[in-house]
Short mmCIF file of C-alpha atoms in Angstrom, two decimals:
data_model
loop_
_atom_site.label_atom_id
_atom_site.label_comp_id
_atom_site.label_asym_id
_atom_site.label_seq_id
_atom_site.Cartn_x
_atom_site.Cartn_y
_atom_site.Cartn_z
CA UNK A 1 62.39 164.95 141.61
CA UNK A 2 61.41 164.89 137.95
CA UNK A 3 62.00 161.66 136.05
CA UNK A 4 61.05 159.99 132.79
CA UNK A 5 59.26 156.64 132.84
CA UNK A 6 59.69 154.99 129.43
CA UNK A 7 57.20 152.16 129.16
CA UNK A 8 55.51 149.69 126.82
CA UNK A 9 52.76 147.11 127.16
CA UNK A 10 51.89 143.88 125.37
CA UNK A 11 48.25 142.93 125.54
CA UNK A 12 45.85 140.05 124.94
CA UNK A 13 44.24 142.04 122.12
CA UNK A 14 43.43 145.55 120.94
CA UNK A 15 40.17 146.17 122.79
CA UNK A 16 40.96 148.62 125.58
CA UNK A 17 37.83 147.79 127.56
CA UNK A 18 37.85 143.98 127.48
CA UNK A 19 41.45 142.91 126.83
CA UNK A 20 44.22 143.01 129.41
CA UNK A 21 47.92 143.72 129.81
CA UNK A 22 50.12 140.61 129.62
CA UNK A 23 53.48 142.36 129.95
CA UNK A 24 54.45 145.78 131.27
CA UNK A 25 58.05 146.96 130.98
CA UNK A 26 59.52 150.30 131.96
CA UNK A 27 62.82 152.09 132.48
CA UNK A 28 62.95 155.14 134.74
CA UNK A 29 65.61 157.74 133.94
CA UNK A 30 66.66 161.12 135.22
CA UNK A 31 66.06 164.18 133.06
CA UNK A 32 69.40 163.57 131.29
CA UNK A 33 68.13 160.10 130.27
CA UNK A 34 70.46 158.19 132.58
CA UNK A 35 68.84 154.93 133.71
CA UNK A 36 67.76 154.76 137.35
CA UNK A 37 65.49 151.69 137.59
CA UNK A 38 63.81 149.15 135.37
CA UNK A 39 60.70 147.02 135.79
CA UNK A 40 59.39 143.99 133.89
CA UNK A 41 56.03 142.61 134.97
CA UNK A 42 54.34 139.52 133.51
CA UNK A 43 50.61 139.50 134.18
CA UNK A 44 48.54 136.36 134.65
CA UNK A 45 45.70 135.82 132.18
CA UNK A 46 42.31 136.57 133.70
CA UNK A 47 39.75 133.74 133.60
CA UNK A 48 37.34 135.83 131.51
CA UNK A 49 39.80 136.98 128.81
CA UNK A 50 39.98 135.30 125.40
CA UNK A 51 43.37 136.20 123.88
CA UNK A 52 43.49 137.32 120.26
CA UNK A 53 45.30 134.80 118.03
CA UNK A 54 46.94 137.60 116.01
CA UNK A 55 48.15 139.32 119.18
CA UNK A 56 49.49 136.01 120.45
CA UNK A 57 51.65 135.30 117.38
CA UNK A 58 52.84 138.93 117.37
CA UNK A 59 54.13 139.28 120.93
CA UNK A 60 54.65 135.50 121.37
CA UNK A 61 53.39 135.42 124.96
CA UNK A 62 51.78 132.04 125.35
CA UNK A 63 49.28 130.67 127.83
CA UNK A 64 51.98 128.87 129.84
CA UNK A 65 53.99 132.09 130.22
CA UNK A 66 50.89 134.05 131.23
CA UNK A 67 50.05 131.66 134.02
CA UNK A 68 53.41 132.37 135.65
CA UNK A 69 52.63 136.07 136.12
CA UNK A 70 51.10 138.07 138.96
CA UNK A 71 47.35 138.67 138.93
CA UNK A 72 46.04 141.68 137.04
CA UNK A 73 44.91 143.56 140.15
CA UNK A 74 48.34 143.46 141.81
CA UNK A 75 50.15 144.24 138.54
CA UNK A 76 47.91 147.21 137.77
CA UNK A 77 48.27 148.62 141.28
CA UNK A 78 52.06 148.43 140.85
CA UNK A 79 51.88 150.14 137.43
CA UNK A 80 49.57 152.82 138.83
CA UNK A 81 52.02 153.56 141.63
CA UNK A 82 54.95 153.79 139.20
CA UNK A 83 53.16 156.22 136.91
CA UNK A 84 51.85 158.33 139.79
CA UNK A 85 55.20 158.71 141.55
CA UNK A 86 55.79 162.42 142.10
CA UNK A 87 57.29 164.20 139.08
CA UNK A 88 56.94 161.25 136.69
CA UNK A 89 56.74 162.00 132.96
CA UNK A 90 55.43 158.78 131.43
CA UNK A 91 56.16 158.23 127.75
CA UNK A 92 56.78 155.64 125.08
CA UNK A 93 56.25 155.13 121.37
CA UNK A 94 52.63 155.81 120.40
CA UNK A 95 51.69 155.57 124.07
CA UNK A 96 49.19 158.42 123.73
CA UNK A 97 47.70 156.66 120.72
CA UNK A 98 47.20 153.27 122.39
CA UNK A 99 48.95 152.34 125.66
CA UNK A 100 47.78 155.24 127.81
CA UNK A 101 44.09 154.67 127.13
CA UNK A 102 44.55 150.91 127.59
CA UNK A 103 46.03 151.63 131.03
CA UNK A 104 43.24 154.08 131.78
CA UNK A 105 40.67 151.30 131.39
CA UNK A 106 42.82 148.91 133.42
CA UNK A 107 42.94 151.48 136.25
CA UNK A 108 39.17 152.01 136.00
CA UNK A 109 38.49 148.26 136.02
CA UNK A 110 40.58 147.86 139.18
CA UNK A 111 39.06 150.83 141.06
CA UNK A 112 42.11 153.10 140.67
CA UNK A 113 42.06 156.70 139.50
CA UNK A 114 42.31 156.63 135.67
CA UNK A 115 43.64 160.16 135.23
CA UNK A 116 45.94 161.25 138.08
CA UNK A 117 49.10 160.16 136.22
CA UNK A 118 48.28 162.88 133.69
CA UNK A 119 48.36 165.85 136.07
CA UNK A 120 48.61 165.13 139.82
CA UNK A 121 51.83 165.43 141.87
CA UNK A 122 53.72 167.05 139.01
CA UNK A 123 53.08 164.07 136.70
CA UNK A 124 52.58 164.41 132.96
CA UNK A 125 52.84 162.48 129.68
CA UNK A 126 54.70 162.62 126.36
CA UNK A 127 54.93 160.45 123.24
CA UNK A 128 57.93 159.73 120.98
CA UNK A 129 55.89 158.98 117.83
CA UNK A 130 54.72 162.59 117.24
CA UNK A 131 58.30 163.66 117.91
CA UNK A 132 59.57 161.17 115.33
CA UNK A 133 57.30 162.79 112.74
CA UNK A 134 58.85 166.21 113.40
CA UNK A 135 62.43 164.92 113.36
CA UNK A 136 61.75 163.00 110.14
CA UNK A 137 60.37 166.13 108.47
CA UNK A 138 62.65 168.84 109.80
CA UNK A 139 65.81 167.21 111.15
CA UNK A 140 66.14 164.04 109.04
CA UNK A 141 69.85 163.61 109.70
CA UNK A 142 69.10 162.54 113.28
CA UNK A 143 68.27 158.96 112.20
CA UNK A 144 68.24 156.57 109.29
CA UNK A 145 64.60 156.49 108.23
CA UNK A 146 63.56 153.03 106.98
CA UNK A 147 61.51 152.49 103.86
CA UNK A 148 59.13 149.73 102.87
CA UNK A 149 59.32 147.74 99.65
CA UNK A 150 57.02 150.31 98.00
CA UNK A 151 59.58 153.03 98.75
CA UNK A 152 57.46 154.79 101.36
CA UNK A 153 58.87 155.77 104.73
CA UNK A 154 57.67 153.82 107.75
CA UNK A 155 57.74 155.10 111.33
CA UNK A 156 57.13 151.72 112.97
CA UNK A 157 59.34 151.33 116.02
CA UNK A 158 60.64 147.88 115.06
CA UNK A 159 61.77 149.21 111.66
CA UNK A 160 63.40 152.28 113.21
CA UNK A 161 65.17 150.01 115.69
CA UNK A 162 66.48 147.72 112.95
CA UNK A 163 67.68 150.60 110.79
CA UNK A 164 69.42 152.39 113.65
CA UNK A 165 70.48 149.48 115.93
CA UNK A 166 68.48 150.92 118.80
CA UNK A 167 67.99 147.65 120.71
CA UNK A 168 68.70 143.94 120.48
CA UNK A 169 66.11 141.22 120.85
CA UNK A 170 62.67 140.25 119.62
CA UNK A 171 60.45 143.18 118.62
CA UNK A 172 57.13 143.31 120.52
CA UNK A 173 58.84 142.15 123.69
CA UNK A 174 57.89 145.05 125.96
CA UNK A 175 61.37 145.49 127.46
CA UNK A 176 63.07 145.38 124.05
CA UNK A 177 60.66 148.03 122.79
CA UNK A 178 61.31 150.18 125.87
CA UNK A 179 65.06 149.94 125.30
CA UNK A 180 64.55 150.95 121.67
CA UNK A 181 62.35 153.89 122.71
CA UNK A 182 64.89 155.12 125.24
CA UNK A 183 67.69 154.87 122.64
CA UNK A 184 65.49 156.82 120.22
CA UNK A 185 64.92 159.53 122.84
CA UNK A 186 68.68 159.82 123.41
CA UNK A 187 69.17 160.38 119.68
CA UNK A 188 66.49 163.05 119.70
CA UNK A 189 67.75 164.73 122.88
CA UNK A 190 71.25 165.05 121.40
CA UNK A 191 69.72 167.78 119.22
CA UNK A 192 69.22 170.05 122.23
CA UNK A 193 67.20 172.94 120.77
CA UNK A 194 65.02 170.63 118.71
CA UNK A 195 64.36 168.41 121.75
CA UNK A 196 63.37 171.43 123.83
CA UNK A 197 61.05 172.62 121.06
CA UNK A 198 59.24 169.31 120.44
CA UNK A 199 58.85 168.44 124.14
CA UNK A 200 57.22 171.85 124.59
CA UNK A 201 54.22 170.59 122.64
CA UNK A 202 53.46 168.18 125.52
CA UNK A 203 53.23 171.04 128.03
CA UNK A 204 49.63 172.28 128.11
CA UNK A 205 50.59 175.87 128.88
CA UNK A 206 53.28 176.04 126.18
CA UNK A 207 51.08 174.29 123.60
CA UNK A 208 48.31 176.77 124.36
CA UNK A 209 50.63 179.76 123.98
CA UNK A 210 51.90 178.48 120.64
CA UNK A 211 48.36 177.85 119.44
CA UNK A 212 47.33 181.37 120.47
CA UNK A 213 50.03 182.81 118.18
CA UNK A 214 48.67 181.14 115.02
CA UNK A 215 47.57 183.75 112.46
CA UNK A 216 43.94 184.22 111.28
CA UNK A 217 43.03 182.79 107.88
CA UNK A 218 39.22 182.98 107.72
CA UNK A 219 36.50 185.15 109.19
CA UNK A 220 32.94 184.02 109.88
CA UNK A 221 29.99 184.99 112.04
CA UNK A 222 31.74 183.09 114.85
CA UNK A 223 34.83 185.36 114.60
CA UNK A 224 38.36 184.86 113.33
CA UNK A 225 39.65 181.39 112.59
CA UNK A 226 43.38 180.76 112.82
CA UNK A 227 45.25 178.13 110.87
CA UNK A 228 48.38 176.01 111.01
CA UNK A 229 50.04 172.81 109.82
CA UNK A 230 49.00 169.76 111.82
CA UNK A 231 51.55 166.94 111.86
CA UNK A 232 50.90 163.33 112.81
CA UNK A 233 51.49 159.77 111.71
CA UNK A 234 47.78 159.35 110.86
CA UNK A 235 48.20 161.53 107.76
CA UNK A 236 50.64 159.02 106.27
CA UNK A 237 53.78 159.32 104.12
CA UNK A 238 51.89 160.34 100.97
CA UNK A 239 50.82 163.53 102.74
CA UNK A 240 54.26 163.89 104.38
CA UNK A 241 52.56 163.24 107.73
CA UNK A 242 50.92 166.67 107.79
CA UNK A 243 47.87 168.65 106.75
CA UNK A 244 46.78 172.31 106.77
CA UNK A 245 43.99 172.89 109.31
CA UNK A 246 41.60 175.69 110.28
CA UNK A 247 40.53 176.32 113.86
CA UNK A 248 36.78 175.91 114.41
CA UNK A 249 36.66 176.55 118.17
CA UNK A 250 36.40 174.40 121.29
CA UNK A 251 34.04 171.51 121.89
CA UNK A 252 31.15 172.58 124.09
CA UNK A 253 30.46 169.25 125.89
CA UNK A 254 34.10 168.10 126.12
CA UNK A 255 36.42 170.34 128.07
CA UNK A 256 39.78 171.27 126.49
CA UNK A 257 39.01 169.71 123.09
CA UNK A 258 39.88 172.02 120.21
CA UNK A 259 38.43 171.38 116.73
CA UNK A 260 40.31 171.69 113.43
CA UNK A 261 38.99 171.47 109.86
CA UNK A 262 41.32 169.87 107.34
CA UNK A 263 41.72 172.40 104.54
CA UNK A 264 43.13 170.19 101.77
CA UNK A 265 40.20 167.75 101.91
CA UNK A 266 38.75 167.01 98.47
CA UNK A 267 35.36 166.12 99.95
CA UNK A 268 34.81 169.55 101.48
CA UNK A 269 33.29 170.84 98.23
CA UNK A 270 32.54 167.82 96.07
CA UNK A 271 31.89 165.05 98.61
CA UNK A 272 28.55 163.35 99.07
CA UNK A 273 26.17 163.91 101.97
CA UNK A 274 25.50 166.84 104.26
CA UNK A 275 28.39 169.28 104.61
CA UNK A 276 28.82 168.85 108.37
CA UNK A 277 29.20 165.09 107.98
CA UNK A 278 31.51 164.89 104.98
CA UNK A 279 34.29 167.22 106.14
CA UNK A 280 37.37 165.99 108.02
CA UNK A 281 37.42 167.55 111.50
CA UNK A 282 40.15 166.59 113.97
CA UNK A 283 39.98 166.89 117.75
CA UNK A 284 43.00 167.92 119.81
CA UNK A 285 43.59 168.52 123.50
CA UNK A 286 46.30 170.86 124.75
CA UNK A 287 49.57 169.06 125.45
CA UNK A 288 48.55 166.03 123.37
CA UNK A 289 48.99 164.97 119.72
CA UNK A 290 48.67 166.06 117.04
CA UNK A 291 51.25 168.85 116.90
CA UNK A 292 50.18 172.08 115.15
CA UNK A 293 53.00 174.12 113.60
CA UNK A 294 52.68 177.77 112.60
CA UNK A 295 52.10 178.29 108.85
CA UNK A 296 55.62 179.56 108.17
CA UNK A 297 57.12 179.08 104.74
CA UNK A 298 59.49 176.33 105.92
CA UNK A 299 56.44 174.33 107.02
CA UNK A 300 53.90 175.32 104.38
CA UNK A 301 56.55 174.69 101.73
CA UNK A 302 56.28 170.99 102.40
CA UNK A 303 52.79 170.99 100.87
CA UNK A 304 52.55 170.36 97.14
CA UNK A 305 51.24 173.02 94.76
CA UNK A 306 48.16 170.86 94.25
CA UNK A 307 47.37 170.72 97.96
CA UNK A 308 47.95 174.46 98.39
CA UNK A 309 45.62 175.16 95.47
CA UNK A 310 42.96 173.00 97.09
CA UNK A 311 43.37 174.96 100.34
CA UNK A 312 42.68 178.20 98.52
CA UNK A 313 39.74 176.69 96.66
CA UNK A 314 38.21 175.35 99.88
CA UNK A 315 38.69 178.63 101.73
CA UNK A 316 37.08 180.54 98.88
CA UNK A 317 34.12 178.14 98.95
CA UNK A 318 33.73 178.58 102.71
CA UNK A 319 33.71 182.36 102.26
CA UNK A 320 31.07 182.08 99.55
CA UNK A 321 28.96 179.69 101.63
CA UNK A 322 28.87 181.17 105.15
CA UNK A 323 25.75 179.23 106.14
CA UNK A 324 27.46 175.93 105.29
CA UNK A 325 30.53 176.93 107.32
CA UNK A 326 28.31 177.90 110.25
CA UNK A 327 26.69 174.45 110.09
CA UNK A 328 30.11 172.79 110.20
CA UNK A 329 31.16 174.83 113.22
CA UNK A 330 27.89 174.38 115.09
CA UNK A 331 27.63 170.63 114.45
CA UNK A 332 31.16 169.77 115.54
CA UNK A 333 31.27 172.15 118.51
CA UNK A 334 27.98 170.79 119.83
CA UNK A 335 28.60 167.14 118.93
CA UNK A 336 28.20 164.74 121.84
CA UNK A 337 28.85 161.02 121.71
CA UNK A 338 25.53 159.22 122.25
CA UNK A 339 24.98 157.30 125.47
CA UNK A 340 24.91 153.55 124.92
CA UNK A 341 22.15 151.74 126.83
CA UNK A 342 23.11 148.75 129.00
CA UNK A 343 26.83 149.49 128.61
CA UNK A 344 28.92 146.98 130.57
CA UNK A 345 30.62 148.45 133.63
CA UNK A 346 34.09 147.50 132.31
CA UNK A 347 33.65 149.84 129.36
CA UNK A 348 31.65 152.61 131.03
CA UNK A 349 34.58 154.82 132.06
CA UNK A 350 33.67 157.79 129.87
CA UNK A 351 29.90 157.44 130.04
CA UNK A 352 29.59 157.25 133.83
CA UNK A 353 32.02 160.05 134.62
CA UNK A 354 34.07 160.56 137.77
CA UNK A 355 33.52 158.76 141.05
CA UNK A 356 31.91 160.60 143.94
CA UNK A 357 33.94 161.34 147.08
CA UNK A 358 32.06 158.58 148.89
CA UNK A 359 32.86 156.08 146.13
CA UNK A 360 36.53 157.11 146.20
CA UNK A 361 36.56 156.49 149.95
CA UNK A 362 35.04 153.01 149.49
CA UNK A 363 37.67 152.21 146.83
CA UNK A 364 40.49 153.30 149.15
CA UNK A 365 39.10 151.09 151.91
CA UNK A 366 38.80 148.20 149.43
CA UNK A 367 42.47 148.55 148.41
CA UNK A 368 43.61 148.66 152.04
CA UNK A 369 41.61 145.55 152.96
CA UNK A 370 43.78 142.98 151.22
CA UNK A 371 42.42 139.85 149.49
CA UNK A 372 41.07 138.13 152.59
CA UNK A 373 38.94 141.12 153.63
CA UNK A 374 37.98 142.49 150.20
CA UNK A 375 34.61 140.71 150.10
CA UNK A 376 33.70 142.31 153.42
CA UNK A 377 34.80 145.75 152.13
CA UNK A 378 32.72 145.20 149.01
CA UNK A 379 29.63 144.49 151.13
CA UNK A 380 29.90 148.00 152.59
CA UNK A 381 29.54 149.57 149.14
CA UNK A 382 26.19 150.70 147.84
CA UNK A 383 24.79 148.69 144.92
CA UNK A 384 26.04 150.05 141.60
CA UNK A 385 29.04 150.19 139.29
CA UNK A 386 31.73 150.40 141.96
CA UNK A 387 30.39 147.37 143.83
CA UNK A 388 30.10 145.45 140.57
CA UNK A 389 33.71 146.25 139.67
CA UNK A 390 34.80 145.21 143.16
CA UNK A 391 33.10 141.84 142.68
CA UNK A 392 34.93 141.42 139.38
CA UNK A 393 38.28 142.24 140.99
CA UNK A 394 37.64 139.37 143.36
CA UNK A 395 36.53 136.71 140.89
CA UNK A 396 39.20 137.68 138.36
CA UNK A 397 42.07 137.67 140.85
CA UNK A 398 41.12 135.99 144.13
CA UNK A 399 38.40 133.37 143.55
CA UNK A 400 39.48 131.58 146.73
CA UNK A 401 38.22 134.56 148.79
CA UNK A 402 34.97 135.05 146.88
CA UNK A 403 31.57 134.91 148.57
CA UNK A 404 28.17 133.95 147.15
CA UNK A 405 27.55 137.37 145.61
CA UNK A 406 30.92 137.27 143.84
CA UNK A 407 30.35 133.74 142.56
CA UNK A 408 26.96 134.72 141.14
CA UNK A 409 28.52 137.79 139.49
CA UNK A 410 31.16 135.55 137.94
CA UNK A 411 28.58 133.13 136.55
CA UNK A 412 26.49 135.97 135.09
CA UNK A 413 29.50 137.68 133.52
CA UNK A 414 30.93 134.50 131.99
CA UNK A 415 27.56 133.88 130.34
CA UNK A 416 28.02 137.22 128.55
CA UNK A 417 31.65 136.42 127.69
CA UNK A 418 30.59 133.15 126.05
CA UNK A 419 27.13 133.94 124.60
CA UNK A 420 24.87 131.33 123.10
CA UNK A 421 24.39 131.34 119.33
CA UNK A 422 21.19 133.41 119.50
CA UNK A 423 22.73 136.02 121.85
CA UNK A 424 24.78 139.05 120.70
CA UNK A 425 28.38 139.46 121.91
CA UNK A 426 29.29 142.24 124.31
CA UNK A 427 30.15 145.67 122.87
CA UNK A 428 32.40 148.42 124.15
CA UNK A 429 31.80 152.17 124.29
CA UNK A 430 32.69 152.50 120.59
CA UNK A 431 30.47 149.62 119.51
CA UNK A 432 33.42 147.26 118.96
CA UNK A 433 32.64 143.62 119.74
CA UNK A 434 34.30 141.65 122.52
CA UNK A 435 36.16 138.62 121.17
CA UNK A 436 34.16 135.51 122.01
CA UNK A 437 35.59 131.98 122.38
CA UNK A 438 33.82 130.89 119.18
CA UNK A 439 35.17 133.87 117.21
CA UNK A 440 38.69 133.19 118.53
CA UNK A 441 38.51 129.58 117.36
CA UNK A 442 37.45 130.77 113.91
CA UNK A 443 40.32 133.26 113.86
CA UNK A 444 42.82 130.55 114.80
CA UNK A 445 41.72 128.53 111.79
CA UNK A 446 41.94 131.57 109.52
CA UNK A 447 45.42 132.52 110.77
CA UNK A 448 46.68 128.99 110.20
CA UNK A 449 45.46 129.13 106.60
CA UNK A 450 46.48 132.67 105.71
CA UNK A 451 49.51 133.68 107.79
CA UNK A 452 53.01 132.18 107.38
CA UNK A 453 53.90 130.78 110.81
CA UNK A 454 57.16 129.60 112.28
CA UNK A 455 57.23 126.58 114.59
CA UNK A 456 57.02 128.70 117.75
CA UNK A 457 53.96 130.59 116.49
CA UNK A 458 52.26 127.36 115.43
CA UNK A 459 52.84 125.97 118.94
CA UNK A 460 51.38 129.13 120.50
CA UNK A 461 48.19 128.74 118.45
CA UNK A 462 47.91 125.08 119.45
CA UNK A 463 48.31 126.08 123.09
CA UNK A 464 45.72 128.83 122.74
CA UNK A 465 43.23 126.53 121.02
CA UNK A 466 43.56 123.97 123.79
CA UNK A 467 43.11 126.65 126.47
CA UNK A 468 39.92 128.00 124.91
CA UNK A 469 38.48 124.51 124.41
CA UNK A 470 39.18 123.59 128.04
CA UNK A 471 38.10 126.79 129.76
CA UNK A 472 35.13 128.08 127.77
#
């Protein structure tokens, strides 16, 4: 049976490789958006995680609350099962921009399949934020659209909830945000034809068919290049959340990634640097944001005369400079993210690729073993990434069942978590730095000086400071 799983997560920080989920909330509904079940999971803080002070004062989940939760491994296995239930369409607000990838790394870290919730057993994903962009632009009467003090529209969920009374309670509580997202979906679904149209963009087959119908706009040695109007929150209110784009082709190393050149980009002609590096090229997978609309007058008409003139100027320049256009196409189609040497196993999901059948079998045996027998199941694994992750599952969640190998792995990893002054901090697959205890202490001091805090937030920072001082 098909069902929607509306969900939200609150996390210890923004780093998808090194931070962790602290709260997972979800409401399962039928396809008519009638509630069937709800879940609210508090997750215990792992011993190696240093919570971000800014995240802490935002979601207001303190150390004491964290310690009352279930361990990460058990929580993530529960979440994985919920999202992989047959026919589940998992969705939330900006979930494909943040939450889904965060969960993907949590699944990877806990030896669970990171991708099956996207396609297996009739499962799929959607996202309400790209839908909100389309409703705001083309069916604005659906909601009251909040504005900031500068007069610009904001699509932040908490502001939408306030303006439309979508949910009661503290924003950034995961369950409150899920309730707001579900209420938002009910408003959108009330516009039946519009709902059917926008949800179609999250179906790979339908998205592909729509993309195939886009008209040609430029011809090069590579063939015809179609164009359309890409919509997305990343373009911002000044650009009315949309931009004209030209199809460059598919990525060669990355399956199902299509490439789109932004046509109203001022830097295309006059920017500094080599042409292939200064242009704005966006990557899109079928069934995922951003949405690409056909260049019909009702969509193109949203672009200002100045932006349309720039489109024509850029297209003319590309026609007059075919070698430069060929360089753009070749560079971005062939582009491959560089391998990072000595990448930590927690953040190696994309670099190391899929598990072998043998490794999948070892993981299944590990999950069946239960805490008391996990160390024995780990010993049967060949040395490598999977065995290292298994050791981390044990020392992060069940230190009482750890053996000598696990204890040594814990000591070695904690030395990287809390590096000495002359040692560099850990980095993830994007080169972003893992928050160290020393950096967190510095951030606490900065937040106290620069951010207006209420009494509860001040207490949370005191609690966090004491935790870091005692445990690192």
